[in-house]
Coordinates of C-alpha atoms and ligand atoms in Angstrom, one line a residue:
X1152 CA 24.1 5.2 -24.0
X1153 CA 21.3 6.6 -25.9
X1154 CA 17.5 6.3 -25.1
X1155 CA 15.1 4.8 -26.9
X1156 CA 12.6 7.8 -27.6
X1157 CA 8.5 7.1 -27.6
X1158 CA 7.1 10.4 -29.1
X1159 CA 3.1 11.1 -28.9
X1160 CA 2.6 9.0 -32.3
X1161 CA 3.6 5.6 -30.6
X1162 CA 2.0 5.7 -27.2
X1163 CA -1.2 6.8 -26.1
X1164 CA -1.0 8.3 -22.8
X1165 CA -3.6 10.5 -22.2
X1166 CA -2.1 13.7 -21.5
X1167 CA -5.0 15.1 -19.6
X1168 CA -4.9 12.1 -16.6
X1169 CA -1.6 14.2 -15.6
X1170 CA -1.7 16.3 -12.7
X1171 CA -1.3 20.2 -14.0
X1172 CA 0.8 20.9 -11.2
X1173 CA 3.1 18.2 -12.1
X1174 CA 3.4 19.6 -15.1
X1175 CA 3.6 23.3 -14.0
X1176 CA 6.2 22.1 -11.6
X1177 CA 8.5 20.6 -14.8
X1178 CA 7.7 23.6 -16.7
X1179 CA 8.8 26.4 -14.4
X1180 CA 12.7 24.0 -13.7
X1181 CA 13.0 24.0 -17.5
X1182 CA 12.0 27.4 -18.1
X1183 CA 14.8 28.0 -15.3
X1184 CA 17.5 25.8 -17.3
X1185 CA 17.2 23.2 -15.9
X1186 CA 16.1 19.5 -17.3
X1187 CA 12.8 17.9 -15.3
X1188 CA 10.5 14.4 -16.2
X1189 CA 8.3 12.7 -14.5
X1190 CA 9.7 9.3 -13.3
X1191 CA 8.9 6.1 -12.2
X1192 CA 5.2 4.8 -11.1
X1193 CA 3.0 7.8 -12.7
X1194 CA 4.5 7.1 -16.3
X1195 CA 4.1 3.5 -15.8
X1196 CA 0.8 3.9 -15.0
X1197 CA -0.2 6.4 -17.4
X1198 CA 0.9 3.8 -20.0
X1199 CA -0.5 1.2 -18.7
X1200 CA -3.8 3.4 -18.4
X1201 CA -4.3 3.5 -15.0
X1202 CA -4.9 7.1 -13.1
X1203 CA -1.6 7.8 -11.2
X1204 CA -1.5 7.8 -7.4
X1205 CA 1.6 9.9 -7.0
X1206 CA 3.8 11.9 -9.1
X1207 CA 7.8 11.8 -9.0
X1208 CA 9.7 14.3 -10.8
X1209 CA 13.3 13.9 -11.6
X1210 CA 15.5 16.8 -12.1
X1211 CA 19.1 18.3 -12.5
X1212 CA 18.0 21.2 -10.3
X1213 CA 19.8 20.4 -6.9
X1214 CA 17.6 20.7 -3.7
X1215 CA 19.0 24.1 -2.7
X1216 CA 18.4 25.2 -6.2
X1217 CA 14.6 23.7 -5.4
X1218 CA 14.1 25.7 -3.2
X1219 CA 15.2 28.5 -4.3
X1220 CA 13.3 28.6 -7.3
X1221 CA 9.1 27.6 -5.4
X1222 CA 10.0 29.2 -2.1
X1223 CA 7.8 28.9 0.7
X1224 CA 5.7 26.2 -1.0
X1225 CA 9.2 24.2 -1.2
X1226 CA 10.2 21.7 1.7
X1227 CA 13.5 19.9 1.6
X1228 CA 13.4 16.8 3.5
X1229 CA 15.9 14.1 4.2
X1230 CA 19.2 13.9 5.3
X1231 CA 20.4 10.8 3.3
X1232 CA 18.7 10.9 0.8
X1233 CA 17.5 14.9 0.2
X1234 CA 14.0 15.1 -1.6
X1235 CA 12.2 18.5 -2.7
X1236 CA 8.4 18.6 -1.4
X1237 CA 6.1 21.0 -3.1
X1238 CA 2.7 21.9 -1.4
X1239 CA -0.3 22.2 -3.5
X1240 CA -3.1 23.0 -1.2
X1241 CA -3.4 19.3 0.4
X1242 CA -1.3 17.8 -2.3
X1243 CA 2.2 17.2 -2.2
X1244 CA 4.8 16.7 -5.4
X1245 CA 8.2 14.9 -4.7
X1246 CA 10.7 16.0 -6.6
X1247 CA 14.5 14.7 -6.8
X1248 CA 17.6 15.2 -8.2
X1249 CA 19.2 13.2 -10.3
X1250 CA 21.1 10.4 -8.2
X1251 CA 23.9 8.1 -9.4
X1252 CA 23.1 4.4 -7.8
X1253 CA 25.5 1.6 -7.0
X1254 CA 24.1 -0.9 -9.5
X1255 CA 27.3 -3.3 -8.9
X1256 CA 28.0 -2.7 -5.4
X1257 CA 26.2 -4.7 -2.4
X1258 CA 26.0 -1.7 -0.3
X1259 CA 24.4 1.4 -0.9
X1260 CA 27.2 3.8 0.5
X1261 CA 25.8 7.3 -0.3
X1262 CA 22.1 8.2 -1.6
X1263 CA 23.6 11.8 -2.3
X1264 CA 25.6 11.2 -4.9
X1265 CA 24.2 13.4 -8.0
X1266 CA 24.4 12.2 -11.4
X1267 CA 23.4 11.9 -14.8
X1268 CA 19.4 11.2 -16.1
X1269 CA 20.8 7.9 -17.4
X1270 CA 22.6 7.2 -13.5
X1271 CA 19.2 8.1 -12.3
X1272 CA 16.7 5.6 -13.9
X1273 CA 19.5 2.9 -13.7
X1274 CA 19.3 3.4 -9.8
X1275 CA 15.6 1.9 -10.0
X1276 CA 14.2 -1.1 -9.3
X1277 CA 12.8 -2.6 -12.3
X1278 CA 12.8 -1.6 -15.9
X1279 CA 8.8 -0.8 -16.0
X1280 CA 9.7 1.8 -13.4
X1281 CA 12.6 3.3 -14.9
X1282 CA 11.0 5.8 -17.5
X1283 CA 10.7 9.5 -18.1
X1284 CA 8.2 11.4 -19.7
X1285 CA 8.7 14.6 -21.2
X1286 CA 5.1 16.3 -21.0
X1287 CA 6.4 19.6 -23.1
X1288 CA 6.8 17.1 -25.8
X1289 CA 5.2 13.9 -24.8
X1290 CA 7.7 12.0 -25.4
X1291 CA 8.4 8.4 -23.1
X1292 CA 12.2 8.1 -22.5
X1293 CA 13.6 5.0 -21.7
X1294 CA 17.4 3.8 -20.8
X1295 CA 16.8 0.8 -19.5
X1296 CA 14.1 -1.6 -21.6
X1297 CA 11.0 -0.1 -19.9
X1298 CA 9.0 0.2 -22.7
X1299 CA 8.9 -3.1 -24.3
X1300 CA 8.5 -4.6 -20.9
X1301 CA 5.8 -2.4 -20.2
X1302 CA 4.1 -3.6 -23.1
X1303 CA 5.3 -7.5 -23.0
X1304 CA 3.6 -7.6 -18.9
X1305 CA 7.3 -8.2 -17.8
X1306 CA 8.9 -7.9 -14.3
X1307 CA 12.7 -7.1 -14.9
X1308 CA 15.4 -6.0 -12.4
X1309 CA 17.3 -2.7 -13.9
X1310 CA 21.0 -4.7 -13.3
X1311 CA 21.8 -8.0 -11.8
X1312 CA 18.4 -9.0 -9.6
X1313 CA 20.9 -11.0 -7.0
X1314 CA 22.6 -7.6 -6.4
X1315 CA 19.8 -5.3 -6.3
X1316 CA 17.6 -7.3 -3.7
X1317 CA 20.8 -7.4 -1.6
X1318 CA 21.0 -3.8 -2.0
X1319 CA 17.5 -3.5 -0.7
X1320 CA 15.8 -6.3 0.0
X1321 CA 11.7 -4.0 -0.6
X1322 CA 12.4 -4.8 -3.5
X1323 CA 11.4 -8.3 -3.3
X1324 CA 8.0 -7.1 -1.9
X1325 CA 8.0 -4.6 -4.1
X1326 CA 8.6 -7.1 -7.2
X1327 CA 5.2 -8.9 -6.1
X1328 CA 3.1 -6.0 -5.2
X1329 CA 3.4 -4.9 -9.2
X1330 CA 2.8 -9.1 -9.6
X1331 CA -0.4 -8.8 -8.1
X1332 CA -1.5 -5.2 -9.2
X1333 CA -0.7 -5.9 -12.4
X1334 CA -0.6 -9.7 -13.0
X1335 CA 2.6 -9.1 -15.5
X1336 CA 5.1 -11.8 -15.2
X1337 CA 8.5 -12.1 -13.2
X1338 CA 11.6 -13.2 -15.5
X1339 CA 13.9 -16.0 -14.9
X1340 CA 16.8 -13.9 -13.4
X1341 CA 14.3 -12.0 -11.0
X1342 CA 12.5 -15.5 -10.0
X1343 CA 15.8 -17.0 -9.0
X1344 CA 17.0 -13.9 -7.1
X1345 CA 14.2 -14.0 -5.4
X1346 CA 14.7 -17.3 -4.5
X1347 CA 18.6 -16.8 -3.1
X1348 CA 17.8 -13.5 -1.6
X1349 CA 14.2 -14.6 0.2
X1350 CA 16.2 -14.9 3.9
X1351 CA 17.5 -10.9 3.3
X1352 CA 14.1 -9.5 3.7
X1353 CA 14.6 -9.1 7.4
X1354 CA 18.0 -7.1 7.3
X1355 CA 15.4 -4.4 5.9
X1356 CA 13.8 -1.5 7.2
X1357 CA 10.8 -2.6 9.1
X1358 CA 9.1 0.6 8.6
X1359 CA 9.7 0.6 4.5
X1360 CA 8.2 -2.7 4.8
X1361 CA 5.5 -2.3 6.5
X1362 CA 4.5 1.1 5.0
X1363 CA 4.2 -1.1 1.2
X1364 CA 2.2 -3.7 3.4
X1365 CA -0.3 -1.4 4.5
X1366 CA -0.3 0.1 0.4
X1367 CA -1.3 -3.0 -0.6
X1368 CA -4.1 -4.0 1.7
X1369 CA -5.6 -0.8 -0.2
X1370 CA -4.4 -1.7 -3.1
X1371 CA -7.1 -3.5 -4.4
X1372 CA -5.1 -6.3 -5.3
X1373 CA -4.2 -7.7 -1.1
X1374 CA -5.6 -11.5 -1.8
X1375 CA -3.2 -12.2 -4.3
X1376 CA -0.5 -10.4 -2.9
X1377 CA -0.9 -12.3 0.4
X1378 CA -0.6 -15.5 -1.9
X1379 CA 1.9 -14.7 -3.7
X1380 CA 3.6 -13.6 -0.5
X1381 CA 3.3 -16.9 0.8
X1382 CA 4.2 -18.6 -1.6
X1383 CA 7.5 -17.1 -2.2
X1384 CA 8.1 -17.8 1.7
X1385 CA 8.4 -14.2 2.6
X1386 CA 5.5 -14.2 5.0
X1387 CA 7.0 -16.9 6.8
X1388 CA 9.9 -14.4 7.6
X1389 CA 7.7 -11.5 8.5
X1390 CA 4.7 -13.2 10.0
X1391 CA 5.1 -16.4 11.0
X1392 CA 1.6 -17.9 12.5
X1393 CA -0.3 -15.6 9.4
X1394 CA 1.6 -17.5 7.1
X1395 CA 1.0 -20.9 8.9
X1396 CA -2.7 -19.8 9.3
X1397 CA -2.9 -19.4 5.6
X1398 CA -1.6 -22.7 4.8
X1399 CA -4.0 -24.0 6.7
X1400 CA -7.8 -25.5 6.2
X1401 CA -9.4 -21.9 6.9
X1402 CA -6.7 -19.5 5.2
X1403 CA -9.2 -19.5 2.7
X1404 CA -11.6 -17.5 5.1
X1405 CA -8.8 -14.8 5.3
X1406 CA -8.7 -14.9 1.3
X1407 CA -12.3 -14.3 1.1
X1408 CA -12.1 -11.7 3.4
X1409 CA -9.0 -10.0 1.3
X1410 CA -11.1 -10.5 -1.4
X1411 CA -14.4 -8.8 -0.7
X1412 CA -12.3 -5.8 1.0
X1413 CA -10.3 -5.8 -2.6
X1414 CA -13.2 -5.5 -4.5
X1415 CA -14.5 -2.6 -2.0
X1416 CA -11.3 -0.9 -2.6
X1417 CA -11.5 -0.9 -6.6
X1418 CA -14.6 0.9 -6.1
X1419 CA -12.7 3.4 -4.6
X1420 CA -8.9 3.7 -5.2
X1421 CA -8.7 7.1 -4.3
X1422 CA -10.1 6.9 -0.4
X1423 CA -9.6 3.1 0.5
X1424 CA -10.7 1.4 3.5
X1425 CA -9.3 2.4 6.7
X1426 CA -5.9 0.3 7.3
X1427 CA -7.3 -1.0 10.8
X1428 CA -10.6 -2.2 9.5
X1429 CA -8.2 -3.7 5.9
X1430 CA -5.7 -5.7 8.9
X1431 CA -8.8 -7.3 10.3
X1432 CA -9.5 -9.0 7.6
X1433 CA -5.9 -10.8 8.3
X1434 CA -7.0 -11.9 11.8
X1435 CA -10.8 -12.1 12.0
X1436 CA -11.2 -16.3 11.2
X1437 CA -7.7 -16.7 13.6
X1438 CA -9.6 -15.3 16.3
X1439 CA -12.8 -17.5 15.2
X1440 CA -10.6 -20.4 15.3
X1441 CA -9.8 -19.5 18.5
X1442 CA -13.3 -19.3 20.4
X1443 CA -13.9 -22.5 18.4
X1444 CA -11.1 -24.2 20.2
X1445 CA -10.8 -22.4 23.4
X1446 CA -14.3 -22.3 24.2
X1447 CA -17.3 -23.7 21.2
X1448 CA -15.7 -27.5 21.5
X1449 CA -15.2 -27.1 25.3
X1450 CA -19.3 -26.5 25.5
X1451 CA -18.3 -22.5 26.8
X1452 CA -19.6 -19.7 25.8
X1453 CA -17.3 -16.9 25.8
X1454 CA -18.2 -13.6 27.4
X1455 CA -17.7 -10.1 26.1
X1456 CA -14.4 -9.9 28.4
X1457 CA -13.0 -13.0 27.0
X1458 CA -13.6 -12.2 23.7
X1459 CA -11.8 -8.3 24.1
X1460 CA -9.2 -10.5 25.3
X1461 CA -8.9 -12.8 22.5
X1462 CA -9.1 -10.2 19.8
X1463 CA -6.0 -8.1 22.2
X1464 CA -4.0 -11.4 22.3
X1465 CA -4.1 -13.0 18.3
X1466 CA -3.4 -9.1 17.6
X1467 CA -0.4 -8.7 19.4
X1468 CA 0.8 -12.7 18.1
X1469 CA 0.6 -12.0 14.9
X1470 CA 0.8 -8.7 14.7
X1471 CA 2.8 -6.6 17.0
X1472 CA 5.2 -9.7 18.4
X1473 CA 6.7 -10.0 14.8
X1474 CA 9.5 -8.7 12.4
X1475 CA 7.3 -6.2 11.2
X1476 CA 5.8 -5.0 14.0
X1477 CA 2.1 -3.2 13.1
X1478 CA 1.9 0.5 14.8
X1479 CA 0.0 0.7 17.7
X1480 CA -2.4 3.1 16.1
X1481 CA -3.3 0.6 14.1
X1482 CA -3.2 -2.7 16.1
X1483 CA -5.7 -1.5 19.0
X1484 CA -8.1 -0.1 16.6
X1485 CA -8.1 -3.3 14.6
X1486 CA -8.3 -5.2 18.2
X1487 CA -11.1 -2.7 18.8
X1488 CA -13.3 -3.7 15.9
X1489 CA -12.5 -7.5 16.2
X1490 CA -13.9 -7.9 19.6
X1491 CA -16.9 -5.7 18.3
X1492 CA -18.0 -8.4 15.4
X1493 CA -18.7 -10.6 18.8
X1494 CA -21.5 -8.0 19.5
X1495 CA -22.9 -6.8 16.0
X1496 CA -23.0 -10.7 15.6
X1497 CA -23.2 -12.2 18.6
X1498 CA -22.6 -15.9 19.1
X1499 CA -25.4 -16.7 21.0
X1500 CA -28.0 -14.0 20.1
X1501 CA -30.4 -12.2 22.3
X1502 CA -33.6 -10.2 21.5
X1503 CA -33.4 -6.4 21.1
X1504 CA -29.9 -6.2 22.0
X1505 CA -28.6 -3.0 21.1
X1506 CA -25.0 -2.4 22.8
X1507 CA -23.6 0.6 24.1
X1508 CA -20.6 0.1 21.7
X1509 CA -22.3 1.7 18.8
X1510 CA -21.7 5.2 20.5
X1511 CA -18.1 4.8 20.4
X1512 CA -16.0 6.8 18.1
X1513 CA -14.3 3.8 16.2
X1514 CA -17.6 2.0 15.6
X1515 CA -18.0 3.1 11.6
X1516 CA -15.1 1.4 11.3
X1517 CA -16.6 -1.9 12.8
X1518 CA -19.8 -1.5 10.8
X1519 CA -17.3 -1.5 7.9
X1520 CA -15.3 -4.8 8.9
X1521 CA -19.2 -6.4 9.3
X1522 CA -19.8 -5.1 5.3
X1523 CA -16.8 -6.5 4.3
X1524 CA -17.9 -9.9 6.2
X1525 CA -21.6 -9.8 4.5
X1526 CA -20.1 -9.6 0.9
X1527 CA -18.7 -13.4 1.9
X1528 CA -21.5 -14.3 4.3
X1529 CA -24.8 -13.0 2.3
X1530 CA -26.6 -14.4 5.3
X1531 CA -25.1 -11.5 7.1
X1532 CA -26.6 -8.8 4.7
X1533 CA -29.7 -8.2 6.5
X1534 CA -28.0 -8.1 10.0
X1535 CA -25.4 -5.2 8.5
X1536 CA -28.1 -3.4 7.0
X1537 CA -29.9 -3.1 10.4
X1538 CA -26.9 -2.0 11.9
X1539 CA -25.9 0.6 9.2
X1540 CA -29.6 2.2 9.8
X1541 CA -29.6 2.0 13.4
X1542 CA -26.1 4.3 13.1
X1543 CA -27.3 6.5 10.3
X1544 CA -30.5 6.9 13.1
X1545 CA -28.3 8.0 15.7
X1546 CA -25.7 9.9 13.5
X1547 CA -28.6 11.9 13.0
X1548 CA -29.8 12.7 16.1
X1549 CA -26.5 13.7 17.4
X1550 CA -26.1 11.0 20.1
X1551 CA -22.3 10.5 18.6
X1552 CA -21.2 13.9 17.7
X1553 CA -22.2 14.7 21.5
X1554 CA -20.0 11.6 23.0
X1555 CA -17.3 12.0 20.3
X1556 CA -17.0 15.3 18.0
X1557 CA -13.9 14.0 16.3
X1558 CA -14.7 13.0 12.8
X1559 CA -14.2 9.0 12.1
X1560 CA -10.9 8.6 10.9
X1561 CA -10.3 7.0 7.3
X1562 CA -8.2 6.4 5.1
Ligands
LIG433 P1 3.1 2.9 -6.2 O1 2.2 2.9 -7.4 O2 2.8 1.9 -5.2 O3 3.4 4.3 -5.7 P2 5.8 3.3 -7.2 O4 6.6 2.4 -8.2 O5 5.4 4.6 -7.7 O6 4.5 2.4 -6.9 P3 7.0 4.6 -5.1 O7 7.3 4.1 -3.7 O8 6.1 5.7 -5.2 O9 6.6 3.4 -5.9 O10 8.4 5.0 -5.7 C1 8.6 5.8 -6.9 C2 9.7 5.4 -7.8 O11 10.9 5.3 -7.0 C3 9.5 3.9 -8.3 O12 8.7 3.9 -9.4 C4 11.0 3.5 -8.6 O13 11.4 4.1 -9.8 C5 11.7 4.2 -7.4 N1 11.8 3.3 -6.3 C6 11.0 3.1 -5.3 N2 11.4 2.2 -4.4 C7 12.6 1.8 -4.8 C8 13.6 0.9 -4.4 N3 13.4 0.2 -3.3 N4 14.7 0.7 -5.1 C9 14.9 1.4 -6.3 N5 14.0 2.3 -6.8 C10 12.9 2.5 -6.1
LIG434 MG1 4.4 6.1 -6.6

């Protein structure tokens, strides 16, 4: 089949949002022989004018070829499915080659199995993700309807939707993470496949899943993704008493939460909040609830134990004890900073109480969750600001660096 071809006159993609690199990397395969684009999310977001995150280049090079051609800078990774990696300073540029799929087939047999430019964008999930762009000519490529989706705000699967969210059931997450980044719509076939396939999302790989999970908490767009989520009945499959939760009388709370954190993010798309202190939002008014319940309407007052042992419980719950099951490395920081709202804010407060818990290493990331709780709480403001100037005080005179010289982590 031919492509439809975009040249420079029909789209306006601003040629210099593209990484030079990227397009040093294209240049230096073609100048070889062989044929190179840019695929997938950086053209879609270059024409819906959004700064790229990532770049994908798609080649006819083969991996060996790769890396014969950039060297030491060149990593092949993979054994299924073998990707070229090349190192810019801290930057990395994927780079495959051209793949046939298995668009009618419910299994994918073989990732390896070269092909054509066409085979390669056909392999995709939807159609907005599907395009190449040629940057020696500037020229948008499209097999597969991309374009005029693109430009309609359409979600379509590239084949039958049924099939493909079989093949990979991501996909289905992956269909409402562009939902909610991009509000476009989802078409009939997609809706309905989404429907039939819903109960396949937990034959998937838990670590794919949770890896686009985490992406969009930063994405800037988590509130309605957790909706829409929920809606569908996919957070039901993955985590069962956060869906419930949500349902609920005070899922709003986590919304707001999402929300605030979203708008934070937007700010800053490049360096996001940290993933711990972006999962707390998920479980702060769950553990709330809780002290309510367990102790507030019983006349107790919980101490600081109790509470470390809360935050340690609802974590693991709804966290660790489901399908997807949250890294460690992330669970007991995000347990860390709950149980440390319960001091910045105490529930019963007492005069010029200034814990030791402010010289741990983690506690930026607390005084982050408590900014993310003043943007919904404005009654809060005043509190974070003494807290963020009581740190900056200290931060200055050392007192951290001397109990902790690792640098916070983020992002
Ligand atoms: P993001 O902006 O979150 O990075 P993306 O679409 O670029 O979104 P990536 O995970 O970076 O997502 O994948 C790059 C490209 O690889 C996609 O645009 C798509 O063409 C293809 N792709 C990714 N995941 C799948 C999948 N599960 N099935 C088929 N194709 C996929
Ligand atoms: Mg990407």
């Amino acid at each position: 089949m031919h492509p439809k071809i975009y040249h420079a006159t029909e789209h306006d993609i601003n040629h210099g949002l593209i990484d030079p690199d990227a397009i040093h990397v294209i240049q230096k395969l073609r100048d070889a022989g062989f044929s190179a684009y840019l695929v997938g999310g950086s053209v879609r977001d270059l024409l819906i004018k959004k700064s790229p995150k990532d770049y994908d280049i798609s080649t006819s090079a083969r991996p060996e070829q790769i890396k014969h051609l950039f060297g030491r800078n060149c990593l092949l990774i993979g054994r299924r499915f073998r990707l070229a990696h090349i190192r810019y300073g801290h930057k990395i540029l994927e780079l495959s080659t051209f793949r046939s799929g298995e668009n009618e087939s419910d299994l994918i047999l073989q990732d390896n199995v070269w092909g054509t430019e066409e085979e390669d964008v056909r392999r995709r999930d939807f159609t907005i993700n599907g395009l190449f762009y040629d940057p020696s000519t500037h020229t948008v490529i499209d097999y597969v309807g991309g374009w005029e989706d693109i430009h309609k705000g359409i979600l379509r699967s590239i084949g039958d939707a049924n099939i493909r969210f079989k093949q990979d059931p991501v996909r289905m997450i992956r269909l409402l993470k562009f939902r909610a980044r991009f509000g476009f719509d989802i078409d009939p076939d997609a809706r309905k496949a989404l429907v039939n396939c819903r109960s396949e999302i937990t034959k998937s790989s838990a670590a794919r899943l949770l890896e686009e999970i985490l992406r969009m908490l930063e994405s800037g767009a988590s509130a309605s993704f957790f909706n829409l989520m929920n809606e569908a009945g996919l957070l039901e499959l993955l985590f069962s008493s956060l869906a419930h939760f949500l349902k609920g009388k005070q899922g709003k709370e986590i919304y707001l939460l999402l929300t605030s954190a979203d708008k934070m993010n937007r700010k800053n798309l490049k360096s996001p909040l940290d993933r711990s202190v972006l999962t707390a939002c998920l479980l702060y008014p769950i553990i709330c609830q809780e002290i309510q319940t367990q102790f507030l309407d019983k006349d107790r007052t919980p101490h600081a134990g109790d509470i470390t042992l809360l935050a340690a419980t609802v974590t693991k719950d709804v966290l660790t004890s489901s399908f997807t099951h949250f890294p460690r490395r992330i669970s007991s920081t995000t347990a860390f900073l709950l149980a440390t709202q319960f001091r910045l804010t105490p529930i019963s407060p007492k005069k010029h109480h200034r814990p030791k818990v402010i010289r741990h290493k983690e506690f930026k990331l607390a005084l982050d969750f408590l900014e993310i709780r003043a943007c919904v709480d404005k009654k809060l403001v005043e509190t974070y600001n003494t807290w963020k100037q009581i740190y900056k005080q200290q931060e200055r005179h050392g007192e951290h660096k001397a109990h902790h010289p690792a640098p916070f982590p983020r992002g």
